[in-house]
């Protein structure tokens, strides 16, 4: 568990920094949207693993789950074409709004990974 926490923090930090630099470099091409998937995908995997580990869940961790998991559910529903006209409009509005708050949540998640890693830092 200690090793996972350490590498999880380091991987999340590196992916976030690389994707921020990449998004800034390619903002005119709208390729920055791809970086949402890279950061979000790695954080989704990390979130699901940490959800089942015996690690104390912080309030930031819970807020992240409550705000970002619905985004992935909406993307899955849109991808599988499980919607009608009304639900597509609602999911579209929700997904557009999530473009604004998910970068903040990604930074908050990396900060939470750091806070989880900090107590184990001295034992490495």
Short mmCIF file of C-alpha atoms in Angstrom, two decimals:
data_model
loop_
_atom_site.label_atom_id
_atom_site.label_comp_id
_atom_site.label_asym_id
_atom_site.label_seq_id
_atom_site.Cartn_x
_atom_site.Cartn_y
_atom_site.Cartn_z
CA UNK A 1 0.00 0.00 0.00
CA UNK A 2 2.83 2.40 0.82
CA UNK A 3 4.44 1.78 -2.53
CA UNK A 4 1.16 2.31 -4.38
CA UNK A 5 0.56 5.59 -2.56
CA UNK A 6 4.05 6.82 -3.43
CA UNK A 7 3.93 5.90 -7.11
CA UNK A 8 0.32 7.01 -7.45
CA UNK A 9 1.23 10.50 -6.27
CA UNK A 10 4.28 10.71 -8.51
CA UNK A 11 2.42 9.41 -11.58
CA UNK A 12 -0.53 11.77 -11.03
CA UNK A 13 1.79 14.75 -10.58
CA UNK A 14 3.83 13.99 -13.72
CA UNK A 15 0.74 13.36 -15.86
CA UNK A 16 -0.88 16.59 -14.66
CA UNK A 17 2.23 18.69 -15.37
CA UNK A 18 2.83 17.13 -18.79
CA UNK A 19 -0.80 17.59 -19.78
CA UNK A 20 -0.93 21.20 -18.62
CA UNK A 21 2.17 21.98 -20.70
CA UNK A 22 0.71 20.10 -23.67
CA UNK A 23 -2.64 21.83 -23.37
CA UNK A 24 -1.00 25.26 -23.29
CA UNK A 25 1.08 24.41 -26.35
CA UNK A 26 -1.90 23.12 -28.38
CA UNK A 27 -4.75 25.36 -27.23
CA UNK A 28 -5.38 26.79 -30.73
CA UNK A 29 -5.97 23.34 -32.24
CA UNK A 30 -8.53 22.33 -29.58
CA UNK A 31 -6.24 19.38 -28.87
CA UNK A 32 -6.31 20.34 -25.19
CA UNK A 33 -9.52 18.29 -24.94
CA UNK A 34 -7.40 15.16 -25.39
CA UNK A 35 -5.53 16.07 -22.22
CA UNK A 36 -8.80 16.02 -20.28
CA UNK A 37 -9.07 12.33 -21.14
CA UNK A 38 -5.43 11.55 -20.29
CA UNK A 39 -5.55 13.23 -16.87
CA UNK A 40 -9.09 12.10 -16.18
CA UNK A 41 -8.43 8.51 -17.23
CA UNK A 42 -5.39 8.14 -15.02
CA UNK A 43 -7.21 9.76 -12.11
CA UNK A 44 -10.24 7.54 -12.64
CA UNK A 45 -8.10 4.40 -12.40
CA UNK A 46 -6.29 5.79 -9.36
CA UNK A 47 -9.59 6.80 -7.73
CA UNK A 48 -11.12 3.35 -8.20
CA UNK A 49 -8.02 1.62 -6.79
CA UNK A 50 -7.83 3.99 -3.81
CA UNK A 51 -11.55 3.55 -3.21
CA UNK A 52 -11.00 -0.11 -2.31
CA UNK A 53 -7.72 0.26 -0.41
CA UNK A 54 -7.75 0.62 3.34
CA UNK A 55 -6.69 4.26 3.20
CA UNK A 56 -8.53 6.95 5.14
CA UNK A 57 -10.68 8.84 2.68
CA UNK A 58 -10.40 12.59 2.99
CA UNK A 59 -13.15 15.07 2.25
CA UNK A 60 -11.30 16.12 -0.93
CA UNK A 61 -11.36 12.50 -2.08
CA UNK A 62 -15.12 12.30 -1.52
CA UNK A 63 -15.79 15.63 -3.25
CA UNK A 64 -13.70 14.49 -6.21
CA UNK A 65 -15.74 11.31 -6.49
CA UNK A 66 -19.06 13.12 -6.26
CA UNK A 67 -18.15 15.70 -8.89
CA UNK A 68 -16.08 13.77 -11.42
CA UNK A 69 -17.67 10.32 -11.46
CA UNK A 70 -20.94 11.67 -12.98
CA UNK A 71 -18.87 13.11 -15.84
CA UNK A 72 -17.54 9.65 -16.68
CA UNK A 73 -21.03 8.17 -16.42
CA UNK A 74 -22.38 10.80 -18.85
CA UNK A 75 -19.51 10.15 -21.27
CA UNK A 76 -20.20 6.42 -21.09
CA UNK A 77 -23.92 6.96 -21.76
CA UNK A 78 -23.18 9.24 -24.72
CA UNK A 79 -20.65 6.75 -26.10
CA UNK A 80 -23.11 3.86 -25.83
CA UNK A 81 -25.89 6.04 -27.30
CA UNK A 82 -28.14 5.45 -24.29
CA UNK A 83 -30.12 8.68 -24.29
CA UNK A 84 -33.09 10.51 -25.71
CA UNK A 85 -33.40 14.14 -26.76
CA UNK A 86 -34.04 15.55 -23.28
CA UNK A 87 -31.37 13.53 -21.50
CA UNK A 88 -28.85 14.36 -24.23
CA UNK A 89 -29.52 18.07 -23.74
CA UNK A 90 -29.08 17.74 -19.97
CA UNK A 91 -25.93 15.65 -20.32
CA UNK A 92 -24.56 18.11 -22.88
CA UNK A 93 -25.05 21.04 -20.51
CA UNK A 94 -23.51 19.04 -17.66
CA UNK A 95 -20.50 18.04 -19.77
CA UNK A 96 -19.94 21.63 -20.95
CA UNK A 97 -20.05 22.88 -17.35
CA UNK A 98 -17.65 20.13 -16.33
CA UNK A 99 -15.05 21.58 -18.72
CA UNK A 100 -14.80 24.47 -16.24
CA UNK A 101 -14.51 22.64 -12.94
CA UNK A 102 -12.66 19.43 -13.83
CA UNK A 103 -9.23 21.12 -14.09
CA UNK A 104 -9.69 22.41 -10.54
CA UNK A 105 -10.79 18.95 -9.41
CA UNK A 106 -7.73 17.38 -11.10
CA UNK A 107 -5.42 19.67 -9.14
CA UNK A 108 -7.39 18.95 -5.96
CA UNK A 109 -6.99 15.21 -6.59
CA UNK A 110 -3.21 15.49 -6.96
CA UNK A 111 -3.12 17.54 -3.75
CA UNK A 112 -5.11 14.80 -2.02
CA UNK A 113 -2.66 12.19 -3.34
CA UNK A 114 0.15 14.26 -1.86
CA UNK A 115 -1.60 14.48 1.52
CA UNK A 116 -2.10 10.71 1.46
CA UNK A 117 1.56 10.15 0.57
CA UNK A 118 2.99 12.63 3.14
CA UNK A 119 2.64 10.41 6.28
CA UNK A 120 4.38 7.53 4.48
CA UNK A 121 7.17 9.75 3.14
CA UNK A 122 9.45 9.32 6.14
CA UNK A 123 9.24 5.52 6.03
CA UNK A 124 10.75 5.24 2.52
#
